[in-house]
Short mmCIF file of C-alpha atoms and ligand atoms in Angstrom, two decimals:
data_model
loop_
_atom_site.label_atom_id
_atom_site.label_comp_id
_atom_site.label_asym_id
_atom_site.label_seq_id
_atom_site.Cartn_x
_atom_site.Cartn_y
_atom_site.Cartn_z
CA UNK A 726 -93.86 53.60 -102.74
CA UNK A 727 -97.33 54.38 -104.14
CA UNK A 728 -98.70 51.82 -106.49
CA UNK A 729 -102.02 52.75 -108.33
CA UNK A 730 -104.86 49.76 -107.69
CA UNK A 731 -107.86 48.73 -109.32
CA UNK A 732 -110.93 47.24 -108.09
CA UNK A 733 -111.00 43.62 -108.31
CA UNK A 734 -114.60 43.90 -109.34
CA UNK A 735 -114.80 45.78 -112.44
CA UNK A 736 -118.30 45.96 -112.74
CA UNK A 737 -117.83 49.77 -110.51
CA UNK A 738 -117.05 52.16 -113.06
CA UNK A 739 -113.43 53.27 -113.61
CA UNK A 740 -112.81 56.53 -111.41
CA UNK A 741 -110.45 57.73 -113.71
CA UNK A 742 -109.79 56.22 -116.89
CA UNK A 743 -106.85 54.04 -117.55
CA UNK A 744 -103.15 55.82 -118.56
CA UNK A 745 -103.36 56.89 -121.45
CA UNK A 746 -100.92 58.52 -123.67
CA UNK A 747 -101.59 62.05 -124.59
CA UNK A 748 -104.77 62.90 -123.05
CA UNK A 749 -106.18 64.24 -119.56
CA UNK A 750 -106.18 61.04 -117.18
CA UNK A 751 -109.81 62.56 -114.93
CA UNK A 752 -113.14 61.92 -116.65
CA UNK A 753 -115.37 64.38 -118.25
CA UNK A 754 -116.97 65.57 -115.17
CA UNK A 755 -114.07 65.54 -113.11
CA UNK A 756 -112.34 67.74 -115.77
CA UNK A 757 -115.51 70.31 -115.19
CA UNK A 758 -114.84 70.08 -111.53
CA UNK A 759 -111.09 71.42 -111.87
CA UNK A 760 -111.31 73.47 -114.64
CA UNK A 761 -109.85 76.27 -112.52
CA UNK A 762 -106.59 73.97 -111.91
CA UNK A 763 -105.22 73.87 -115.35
CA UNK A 764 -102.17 71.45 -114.59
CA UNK A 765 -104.79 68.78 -113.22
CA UNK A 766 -106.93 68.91 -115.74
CA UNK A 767 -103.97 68.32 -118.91
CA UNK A 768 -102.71 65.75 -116.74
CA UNK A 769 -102.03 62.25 -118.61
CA UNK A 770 -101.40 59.45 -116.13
CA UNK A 771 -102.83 58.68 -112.37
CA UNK A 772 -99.00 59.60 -110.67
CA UNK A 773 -98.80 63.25 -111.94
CA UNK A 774 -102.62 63.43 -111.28
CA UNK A 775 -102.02 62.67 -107.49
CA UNK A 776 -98.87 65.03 -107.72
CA UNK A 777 -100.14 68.03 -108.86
CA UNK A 778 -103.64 67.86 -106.80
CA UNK A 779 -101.38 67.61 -103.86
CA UNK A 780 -98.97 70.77 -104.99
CA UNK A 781 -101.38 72.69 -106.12
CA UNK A 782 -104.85 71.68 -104.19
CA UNK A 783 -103.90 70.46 -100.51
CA UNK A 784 -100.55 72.03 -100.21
CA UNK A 785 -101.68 75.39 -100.11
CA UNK A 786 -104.22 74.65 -97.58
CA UNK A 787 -102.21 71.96 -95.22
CA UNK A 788 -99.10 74.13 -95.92
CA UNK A 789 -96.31 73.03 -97.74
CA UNK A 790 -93.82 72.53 -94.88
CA UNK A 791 -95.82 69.93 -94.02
CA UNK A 792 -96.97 68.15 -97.29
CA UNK A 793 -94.83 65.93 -99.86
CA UNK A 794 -95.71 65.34 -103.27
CA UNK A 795 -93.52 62.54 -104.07
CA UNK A 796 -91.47 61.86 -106.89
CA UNK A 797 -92.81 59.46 -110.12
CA UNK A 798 -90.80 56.91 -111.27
CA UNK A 799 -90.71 55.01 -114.18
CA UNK A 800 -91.43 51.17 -113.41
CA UNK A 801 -91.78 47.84 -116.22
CA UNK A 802 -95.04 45.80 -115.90
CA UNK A 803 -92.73 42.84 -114.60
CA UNK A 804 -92.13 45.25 -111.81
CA UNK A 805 -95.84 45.70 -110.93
CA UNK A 806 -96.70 42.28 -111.36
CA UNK A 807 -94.24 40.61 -108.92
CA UNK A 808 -95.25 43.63 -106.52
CA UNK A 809 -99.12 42.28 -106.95
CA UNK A 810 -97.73 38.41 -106.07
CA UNK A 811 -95.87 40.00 -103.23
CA UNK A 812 -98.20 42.13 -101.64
CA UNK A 813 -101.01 39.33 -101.84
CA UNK A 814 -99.60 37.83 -98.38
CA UNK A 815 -98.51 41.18 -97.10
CA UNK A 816 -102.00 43.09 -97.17
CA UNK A 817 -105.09 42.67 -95.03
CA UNK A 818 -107.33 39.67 -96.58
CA UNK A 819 -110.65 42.11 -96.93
CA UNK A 820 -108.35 44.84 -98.88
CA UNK A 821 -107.01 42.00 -101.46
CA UNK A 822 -110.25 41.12 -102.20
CA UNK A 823 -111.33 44.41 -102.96
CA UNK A 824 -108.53 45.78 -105.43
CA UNK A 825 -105.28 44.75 -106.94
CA UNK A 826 -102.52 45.98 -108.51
CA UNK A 827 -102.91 48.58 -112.01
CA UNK A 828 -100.08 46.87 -113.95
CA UNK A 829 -101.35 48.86 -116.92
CA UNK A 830 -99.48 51.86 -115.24
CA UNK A 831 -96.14 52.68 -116.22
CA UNK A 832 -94.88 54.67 -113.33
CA UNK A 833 -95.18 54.88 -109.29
CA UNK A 834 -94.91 57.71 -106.77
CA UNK A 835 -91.80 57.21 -104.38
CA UNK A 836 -92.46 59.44 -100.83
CA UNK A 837 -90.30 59.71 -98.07
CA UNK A 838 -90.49 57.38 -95.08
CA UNK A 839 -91.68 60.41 -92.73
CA UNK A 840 -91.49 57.83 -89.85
CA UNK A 841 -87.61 58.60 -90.04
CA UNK A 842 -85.99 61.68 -89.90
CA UNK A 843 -84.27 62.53 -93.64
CA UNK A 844 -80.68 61.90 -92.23
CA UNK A 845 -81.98 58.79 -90.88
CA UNK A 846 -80.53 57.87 -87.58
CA UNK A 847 -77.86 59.64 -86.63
CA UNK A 848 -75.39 58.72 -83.46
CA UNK A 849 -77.77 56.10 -82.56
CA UNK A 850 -80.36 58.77 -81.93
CA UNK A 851 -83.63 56.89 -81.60
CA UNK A 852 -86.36 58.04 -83.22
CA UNK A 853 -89.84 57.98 -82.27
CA UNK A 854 -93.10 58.56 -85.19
CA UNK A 855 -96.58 58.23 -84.89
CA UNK A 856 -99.19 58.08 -87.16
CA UNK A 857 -102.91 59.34 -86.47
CA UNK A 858 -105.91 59.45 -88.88
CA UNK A 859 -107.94 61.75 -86.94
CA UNK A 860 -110.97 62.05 -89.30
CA UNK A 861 -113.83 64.73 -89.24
CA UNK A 862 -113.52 67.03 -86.43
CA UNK A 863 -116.63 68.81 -86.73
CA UNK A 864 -120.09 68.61 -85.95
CA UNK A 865 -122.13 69.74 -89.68
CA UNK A 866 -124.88 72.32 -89.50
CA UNK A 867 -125.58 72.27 -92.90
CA UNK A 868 -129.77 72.98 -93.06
CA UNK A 869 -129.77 70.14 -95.74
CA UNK A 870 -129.18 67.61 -93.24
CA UNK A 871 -133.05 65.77 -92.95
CA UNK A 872 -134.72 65.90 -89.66
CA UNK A 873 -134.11 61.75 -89.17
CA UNK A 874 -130.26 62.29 -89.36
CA UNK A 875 -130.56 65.23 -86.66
CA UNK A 876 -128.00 62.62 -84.86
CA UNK A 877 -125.13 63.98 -87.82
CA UNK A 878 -125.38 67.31 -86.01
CA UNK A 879 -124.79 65.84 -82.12
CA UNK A 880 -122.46 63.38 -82.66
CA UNK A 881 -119.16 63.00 -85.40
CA UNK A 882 -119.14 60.90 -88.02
CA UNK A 883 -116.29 58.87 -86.51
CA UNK A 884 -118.41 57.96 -83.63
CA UNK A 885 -121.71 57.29 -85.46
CA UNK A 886 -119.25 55.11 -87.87
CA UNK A 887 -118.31 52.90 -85.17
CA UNK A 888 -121.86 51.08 -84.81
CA UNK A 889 -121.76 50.07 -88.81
CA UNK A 890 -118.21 48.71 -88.46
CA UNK A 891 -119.26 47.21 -85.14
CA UNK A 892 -122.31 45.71 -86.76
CA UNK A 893 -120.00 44.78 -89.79
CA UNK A 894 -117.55 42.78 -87.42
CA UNK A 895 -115.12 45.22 -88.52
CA UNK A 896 -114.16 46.11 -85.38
CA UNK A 897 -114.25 44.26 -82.24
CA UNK A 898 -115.18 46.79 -79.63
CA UNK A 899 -116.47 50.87 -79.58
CA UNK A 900 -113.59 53.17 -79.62
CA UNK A 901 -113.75 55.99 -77.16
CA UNK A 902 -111.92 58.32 -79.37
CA UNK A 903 -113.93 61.41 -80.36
CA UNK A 904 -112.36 63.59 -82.90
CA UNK A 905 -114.17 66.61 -81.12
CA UNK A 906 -111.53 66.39 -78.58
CA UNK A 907 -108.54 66.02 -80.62
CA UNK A 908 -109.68 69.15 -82.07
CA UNK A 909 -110.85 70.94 -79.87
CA UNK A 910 -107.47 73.11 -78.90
CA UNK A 911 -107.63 72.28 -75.77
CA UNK A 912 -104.42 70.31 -74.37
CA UNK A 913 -106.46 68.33 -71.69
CA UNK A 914 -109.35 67.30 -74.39
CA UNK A 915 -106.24 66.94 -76.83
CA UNK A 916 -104.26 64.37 -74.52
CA UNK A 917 -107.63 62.55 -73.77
CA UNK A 918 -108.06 61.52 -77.43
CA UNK A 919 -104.48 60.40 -77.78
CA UNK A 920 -105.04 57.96 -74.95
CA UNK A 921 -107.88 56.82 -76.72
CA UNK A 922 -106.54 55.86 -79.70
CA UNK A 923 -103.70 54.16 -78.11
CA UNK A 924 -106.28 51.76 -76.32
CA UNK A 925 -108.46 51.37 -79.45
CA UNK A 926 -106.22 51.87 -82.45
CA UNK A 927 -108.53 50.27 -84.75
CA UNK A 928 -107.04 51.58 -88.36
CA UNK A 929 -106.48 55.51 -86.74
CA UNK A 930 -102.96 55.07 -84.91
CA UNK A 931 -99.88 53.49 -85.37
CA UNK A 932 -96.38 54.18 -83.62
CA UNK A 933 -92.94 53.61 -85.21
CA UNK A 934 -89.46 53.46 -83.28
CA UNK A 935 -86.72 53.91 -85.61
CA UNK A 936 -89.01 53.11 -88.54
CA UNK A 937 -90.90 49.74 -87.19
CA UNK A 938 -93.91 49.76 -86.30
CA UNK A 939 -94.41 49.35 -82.28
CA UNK A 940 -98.28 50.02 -81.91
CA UNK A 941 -100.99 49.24 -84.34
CA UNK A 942 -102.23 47.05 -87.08
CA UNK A 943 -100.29 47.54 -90.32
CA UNK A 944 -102.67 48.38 -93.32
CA UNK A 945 -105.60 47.05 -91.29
CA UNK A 946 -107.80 47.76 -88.18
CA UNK A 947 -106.38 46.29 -85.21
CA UNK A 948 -107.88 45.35 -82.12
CA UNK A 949 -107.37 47.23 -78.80
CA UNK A 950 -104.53 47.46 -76.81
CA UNK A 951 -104.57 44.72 -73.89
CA UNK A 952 -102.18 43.96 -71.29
CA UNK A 953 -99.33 42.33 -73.05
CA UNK A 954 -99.49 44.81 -75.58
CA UNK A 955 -98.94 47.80 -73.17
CA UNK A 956 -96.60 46.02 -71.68
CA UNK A 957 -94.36 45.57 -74.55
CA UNK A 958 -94.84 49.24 -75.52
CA UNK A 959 -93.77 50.90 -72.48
CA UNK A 960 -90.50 48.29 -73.30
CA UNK A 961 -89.97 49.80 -76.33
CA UNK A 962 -90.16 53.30 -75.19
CA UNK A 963 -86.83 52.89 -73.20
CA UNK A 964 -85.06 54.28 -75.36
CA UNK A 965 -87.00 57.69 -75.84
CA UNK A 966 -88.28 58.21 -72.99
CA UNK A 967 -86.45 58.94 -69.71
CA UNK A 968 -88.92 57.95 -67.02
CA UNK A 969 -89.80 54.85 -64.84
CA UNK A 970 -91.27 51.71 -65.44
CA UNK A 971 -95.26 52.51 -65.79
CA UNK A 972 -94.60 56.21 -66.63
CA UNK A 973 -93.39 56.13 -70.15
CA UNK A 974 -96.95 55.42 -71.59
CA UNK A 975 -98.24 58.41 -70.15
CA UNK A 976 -95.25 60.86 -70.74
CA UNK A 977 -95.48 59.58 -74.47
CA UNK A 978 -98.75 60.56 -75.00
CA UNK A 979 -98.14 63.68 -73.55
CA UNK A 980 -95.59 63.87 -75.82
CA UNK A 981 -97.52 63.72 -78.97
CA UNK A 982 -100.64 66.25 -77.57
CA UNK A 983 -98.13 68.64 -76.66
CA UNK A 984 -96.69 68.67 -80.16
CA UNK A 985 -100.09 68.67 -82.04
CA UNK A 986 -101.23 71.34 -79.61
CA UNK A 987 -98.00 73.83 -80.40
CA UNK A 988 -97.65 73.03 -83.96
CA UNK A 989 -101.14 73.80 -84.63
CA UNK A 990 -101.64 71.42 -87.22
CA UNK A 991 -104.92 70.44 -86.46
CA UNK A 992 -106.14 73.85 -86.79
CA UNK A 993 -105.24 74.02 -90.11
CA UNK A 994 -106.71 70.31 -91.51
CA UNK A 995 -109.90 71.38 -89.87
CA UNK A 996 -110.11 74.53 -91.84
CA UNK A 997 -109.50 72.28 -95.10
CA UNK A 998 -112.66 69.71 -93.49
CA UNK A 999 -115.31 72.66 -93.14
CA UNK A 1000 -115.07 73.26 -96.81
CA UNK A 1001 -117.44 70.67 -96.41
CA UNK A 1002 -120.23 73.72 -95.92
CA UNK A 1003 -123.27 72.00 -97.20
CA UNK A 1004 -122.78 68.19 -95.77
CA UNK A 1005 -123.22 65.58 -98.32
CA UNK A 1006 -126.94 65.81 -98.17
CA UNK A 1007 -126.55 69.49 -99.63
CA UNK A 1008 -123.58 68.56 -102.04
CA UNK A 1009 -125.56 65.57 -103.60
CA UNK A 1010 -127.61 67.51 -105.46
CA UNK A 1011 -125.05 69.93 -107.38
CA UNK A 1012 -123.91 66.44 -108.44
CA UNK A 1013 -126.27 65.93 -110.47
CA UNK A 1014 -126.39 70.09 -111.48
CA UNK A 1015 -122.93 68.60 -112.89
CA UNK A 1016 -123.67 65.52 -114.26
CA UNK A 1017 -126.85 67.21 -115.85
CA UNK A 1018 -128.86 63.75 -115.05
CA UNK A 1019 -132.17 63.62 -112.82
CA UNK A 1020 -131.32 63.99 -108.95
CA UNK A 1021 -131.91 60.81 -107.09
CA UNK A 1022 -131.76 62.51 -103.92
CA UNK A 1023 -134.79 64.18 -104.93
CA UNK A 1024 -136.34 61.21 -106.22
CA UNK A 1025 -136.04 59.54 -103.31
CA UNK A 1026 -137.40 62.39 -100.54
CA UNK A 1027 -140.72 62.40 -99.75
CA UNK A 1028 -143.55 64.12 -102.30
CA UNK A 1029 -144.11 66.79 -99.74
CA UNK A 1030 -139.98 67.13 -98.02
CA UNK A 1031 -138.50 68.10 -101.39
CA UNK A 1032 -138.94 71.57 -99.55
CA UNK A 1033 -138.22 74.80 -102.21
CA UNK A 1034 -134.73 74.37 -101.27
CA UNK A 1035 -133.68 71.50 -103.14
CA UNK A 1036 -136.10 72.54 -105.91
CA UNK A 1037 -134.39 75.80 -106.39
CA UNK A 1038 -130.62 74.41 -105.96
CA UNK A 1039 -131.10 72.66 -109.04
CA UNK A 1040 -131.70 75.70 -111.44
CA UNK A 1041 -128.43 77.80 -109.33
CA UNK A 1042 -125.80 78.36 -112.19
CA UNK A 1043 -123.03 75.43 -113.07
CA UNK A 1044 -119.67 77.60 -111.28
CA UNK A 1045 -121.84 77.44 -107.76
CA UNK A 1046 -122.44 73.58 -108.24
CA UNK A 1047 -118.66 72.69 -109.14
CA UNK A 1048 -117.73 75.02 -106.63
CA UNK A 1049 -119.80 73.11 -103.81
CA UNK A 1050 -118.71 69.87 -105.08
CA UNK A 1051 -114.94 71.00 -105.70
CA UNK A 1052 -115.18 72.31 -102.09
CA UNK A 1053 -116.34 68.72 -101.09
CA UNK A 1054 -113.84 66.74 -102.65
CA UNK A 1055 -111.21 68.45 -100.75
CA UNK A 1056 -112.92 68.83 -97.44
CA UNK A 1057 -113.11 64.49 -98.22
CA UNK A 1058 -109.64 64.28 -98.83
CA UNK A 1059 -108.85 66.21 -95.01
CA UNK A 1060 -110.94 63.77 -93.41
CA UNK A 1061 -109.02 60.47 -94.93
CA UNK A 1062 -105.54 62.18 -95.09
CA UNK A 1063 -103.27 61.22 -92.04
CA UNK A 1064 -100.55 63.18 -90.11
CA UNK A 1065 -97.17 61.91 -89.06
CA UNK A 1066 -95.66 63.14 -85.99
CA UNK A 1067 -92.00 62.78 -85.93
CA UNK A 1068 -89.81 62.57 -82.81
CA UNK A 1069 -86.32 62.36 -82.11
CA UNK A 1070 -84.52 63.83 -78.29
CA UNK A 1071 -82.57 66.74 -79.30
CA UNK A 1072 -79.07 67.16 -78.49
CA UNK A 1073 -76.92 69.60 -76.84
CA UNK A 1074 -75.39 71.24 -79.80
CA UNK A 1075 -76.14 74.62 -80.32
CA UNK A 1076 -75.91 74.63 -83.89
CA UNK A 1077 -79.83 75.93 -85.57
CA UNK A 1078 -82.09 73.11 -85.91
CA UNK A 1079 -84.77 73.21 -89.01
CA UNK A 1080 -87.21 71.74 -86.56
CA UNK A 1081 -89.11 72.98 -84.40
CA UNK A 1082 -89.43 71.38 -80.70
CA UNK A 1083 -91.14 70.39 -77.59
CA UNK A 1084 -90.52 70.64 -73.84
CA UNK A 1085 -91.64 67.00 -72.24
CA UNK A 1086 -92.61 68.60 -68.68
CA UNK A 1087 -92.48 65.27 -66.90
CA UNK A 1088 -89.13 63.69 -68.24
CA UNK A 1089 -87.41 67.29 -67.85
CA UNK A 1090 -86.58 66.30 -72.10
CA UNK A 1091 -86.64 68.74 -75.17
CA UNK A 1092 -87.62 66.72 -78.64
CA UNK A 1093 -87.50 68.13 -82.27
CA UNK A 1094 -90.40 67.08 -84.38
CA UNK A 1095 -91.37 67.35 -87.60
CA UNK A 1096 -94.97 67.10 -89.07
CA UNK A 1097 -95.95 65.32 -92.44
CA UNK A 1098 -99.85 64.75 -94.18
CA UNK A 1099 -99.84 61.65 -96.01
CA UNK A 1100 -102.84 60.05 -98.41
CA UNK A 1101 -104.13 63.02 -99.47
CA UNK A 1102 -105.29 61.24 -102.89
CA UNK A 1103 -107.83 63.07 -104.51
CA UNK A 1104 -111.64 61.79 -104.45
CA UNK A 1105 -113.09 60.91 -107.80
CA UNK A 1106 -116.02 62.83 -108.57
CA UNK A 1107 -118.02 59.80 -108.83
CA UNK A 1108 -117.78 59.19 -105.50
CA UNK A 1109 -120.22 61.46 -104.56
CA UNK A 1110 -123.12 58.50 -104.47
CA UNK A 1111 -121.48 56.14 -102.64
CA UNK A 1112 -120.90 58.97 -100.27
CA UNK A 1113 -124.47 59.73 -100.41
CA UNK A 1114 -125.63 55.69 -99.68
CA UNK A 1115 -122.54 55.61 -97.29
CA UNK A 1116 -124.02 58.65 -95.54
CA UNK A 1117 -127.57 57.02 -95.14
CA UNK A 1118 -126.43 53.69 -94.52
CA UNK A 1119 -124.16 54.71 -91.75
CA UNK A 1120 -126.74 56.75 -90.04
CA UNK A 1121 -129.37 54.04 -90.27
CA UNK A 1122 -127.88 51.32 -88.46
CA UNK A 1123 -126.20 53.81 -86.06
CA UNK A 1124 -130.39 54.46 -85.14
CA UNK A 1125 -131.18 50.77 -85.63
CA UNK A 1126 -128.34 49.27 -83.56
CA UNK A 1127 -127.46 51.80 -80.87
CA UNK A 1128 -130.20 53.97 -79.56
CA UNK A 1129 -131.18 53.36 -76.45
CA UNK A 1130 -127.92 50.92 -75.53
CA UNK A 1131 -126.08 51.90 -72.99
CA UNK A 1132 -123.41 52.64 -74.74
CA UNK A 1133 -125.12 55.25 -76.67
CA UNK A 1134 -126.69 57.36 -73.75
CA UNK A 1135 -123.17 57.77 -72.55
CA UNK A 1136 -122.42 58.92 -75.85
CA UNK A 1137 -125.43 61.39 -75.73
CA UNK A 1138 -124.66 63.04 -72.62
CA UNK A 1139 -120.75 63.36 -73.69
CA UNK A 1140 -121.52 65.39 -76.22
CA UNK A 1141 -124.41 67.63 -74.84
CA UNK A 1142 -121.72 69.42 -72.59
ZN1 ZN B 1211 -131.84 67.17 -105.79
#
């Protein structure tokens, strides 16, 4: 279930307005930006909103075998509040803080659990899921990036993330993940970044048998995986996985890069990412084209950088700017989303199978799968300048905290292969 929130701190502006009876739920300048999409636009509360950007905005690109727009449901304010009271010892302590329940809402958006298989279990068939938010999984080249950030070009954002949250005490330790690899269609690369999210899960991967969770923090960053928690895991994979004690670790992640290489998935999220053409540096300023307010990007560049580039990209005509920013929003939306992989062994009956499957070389096993995007809410238009501080932010202590560590030099060389 899907319950809208609100920031605790309602000083930050409203990213949409509250739901409303009768009239479009986005705000003026979001309506501009998806003009072209009629049904978002006349929308008139947050849960069709979501809905329809997901039918008619990310399924298209994701495909729709593989997306699910959920069903909205009418719920009573007595509902919503006794969810709030509920969730308050359920959720992280840094995300109640930050946002709480919209009990103004009158409806919720009810989605599959895509950790299961839609028959559920059947026979006693276990059932294996896991859950991966692989983020951006391409270096930018837009020309807008400034000279100081060169580092955005040689390294991902998920990487150059990890020194903020590191600095924040967000995380406890560097992941090794790189989101180059996972992308990079090559099985070995592919299998190298699933074993690096399973030792650093951090808030990026989660496993589910049968529906629990097995591996991973639940709504929050976790911290990595030590001895006991291996341990217990290759436990757990007993039942899936037909292999000795020690092996079903490996074979498992084998498992899930040899389904994300085959189904192709990947290939298709990054396509949705790289609509990100101009980097957030470049996109910043149609913002403001579309907000028709002075460009504080500008404003804050040096006299002598604001180069004829940026000068000239704010006189290019308003369908170019909400096309660059429209662009953006989605491409933001492929780097949050996550994908569910869904296992299950598959049996001997000969009767077709929906699914689609893959051979597990070193068990001598076949396993269906099915493949699912979740969270692909649509960014607020607003967002673009927290993006923009984000952007700068992140990049800043990556420079301050991490050049010249060791841990960055290895990072260097990794990626100038
Ligand atoms: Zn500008």
């Amino acid at each position: 279930m899907r319950i809208q929130k609100v920031p605790r701190n309602r000083t930050a502006k409203q990213p949409v307005k509250e739901c409303v009876n009768g009239s479009s739920v986005l705000e003026r300048h979001d309506q501009l930006v998806w003009r072209d999409y009629e049904e978002l636009v006349l929308a008139s509360n947050k849960e069709t909103l979501e809905q329809l950007y997901i039918q008619h905005v990310m399924s298209p690109l994701l495909g729709p075998k593989h997306v699910d727009a959920g069903m909205r449901v009418l719920v009573t304010r007595e509902f919503l509040e006794y969810v709030q009271k509920d969730a308050l010892c359920q959720r992280p302590a840094l995300r109640v803080d930050a946002a709480e329940v919209d009990a103004h809402c009158d409806s919720v958006l009810l989605l599959s659990d895509h950790t299961l298989f839609p028959q559920g279990i059947l026979n006693g068939e276990p059932c294996i899921a896991v859950e991966i938010k692989p983020k951006c999984g391409f270096l930018p080249v837009s020309s807008f990036i400034a000279e100081e950030n060169a580092i955005k070009r040689r390294m991902t954002r998920y990487r150059i993330h990890q020194a903020l949250k590191l600095h924040q005490k967000e995380i406890s330790e560097l992941s090794d993940y790189d989101p180059l690899d996972l992308f990079s269609g090559s099985k070995e690369r592919m299998s190298k970044a699933i074993k690096a999210l399973y030792t650093t899960p951090q808030n990026n991967f989660r496993v589910f048998l049968n529906g629990s969770l097995i591996l991973g923090g639940l709504g929050g960053t976790t911290g990595s995986t030590n001895f006991a928690i291996e341990e217990a895991f290759e436990d757990a994979l007993k039942c899936v996985i037909q292999a000795d004690d020690g092996q079903r670790t490996n074979s498992f992640i084998q498992l899930v890069s040899e389904a994300a290489y085959h189904s192709g998935i990947l290939d298709r999220l990054l396509e949705a990412q790289k609509l990100d053409y101009c980097d957030i540096e470049g996109a910043i300023h149609a913002y403001y084209n579309i907000i028709s307010q002075p460009c504080k990007a500008c404003k804050n560049l040096d006299e002598q950088k604001v180069s004829h580039q940026y000068t000239s990209w704010h006189s290019i005509p308003l369908d170019e700017s909400l096309k660059i920013v429209r662009d953006y929003l989605i491409a933001a939306t492929a780097k949050d989303c996550s994908l569910i992989i869904c296992f299950r062994p598959k049996g001997d009956e000969v009767s077709g199978s929906s699914y689609n499957s893959v051979y597990l070389e070193s068990t001598n096993q076949v396993f269906e799968y099915k493949v699912y995007f979740i969270d692909l809410d649509l960014k607020p238009l607003e967002k673009m300048e927290e993006h923009y501080e984000k952007d700068k932010k992140i990049v800043n202590c990556y420079i301050q905290n991490l050049c010249g560590e060791h841990g960055v030099n290895r990072d260097v060389t990794m990626n100038n292969y």
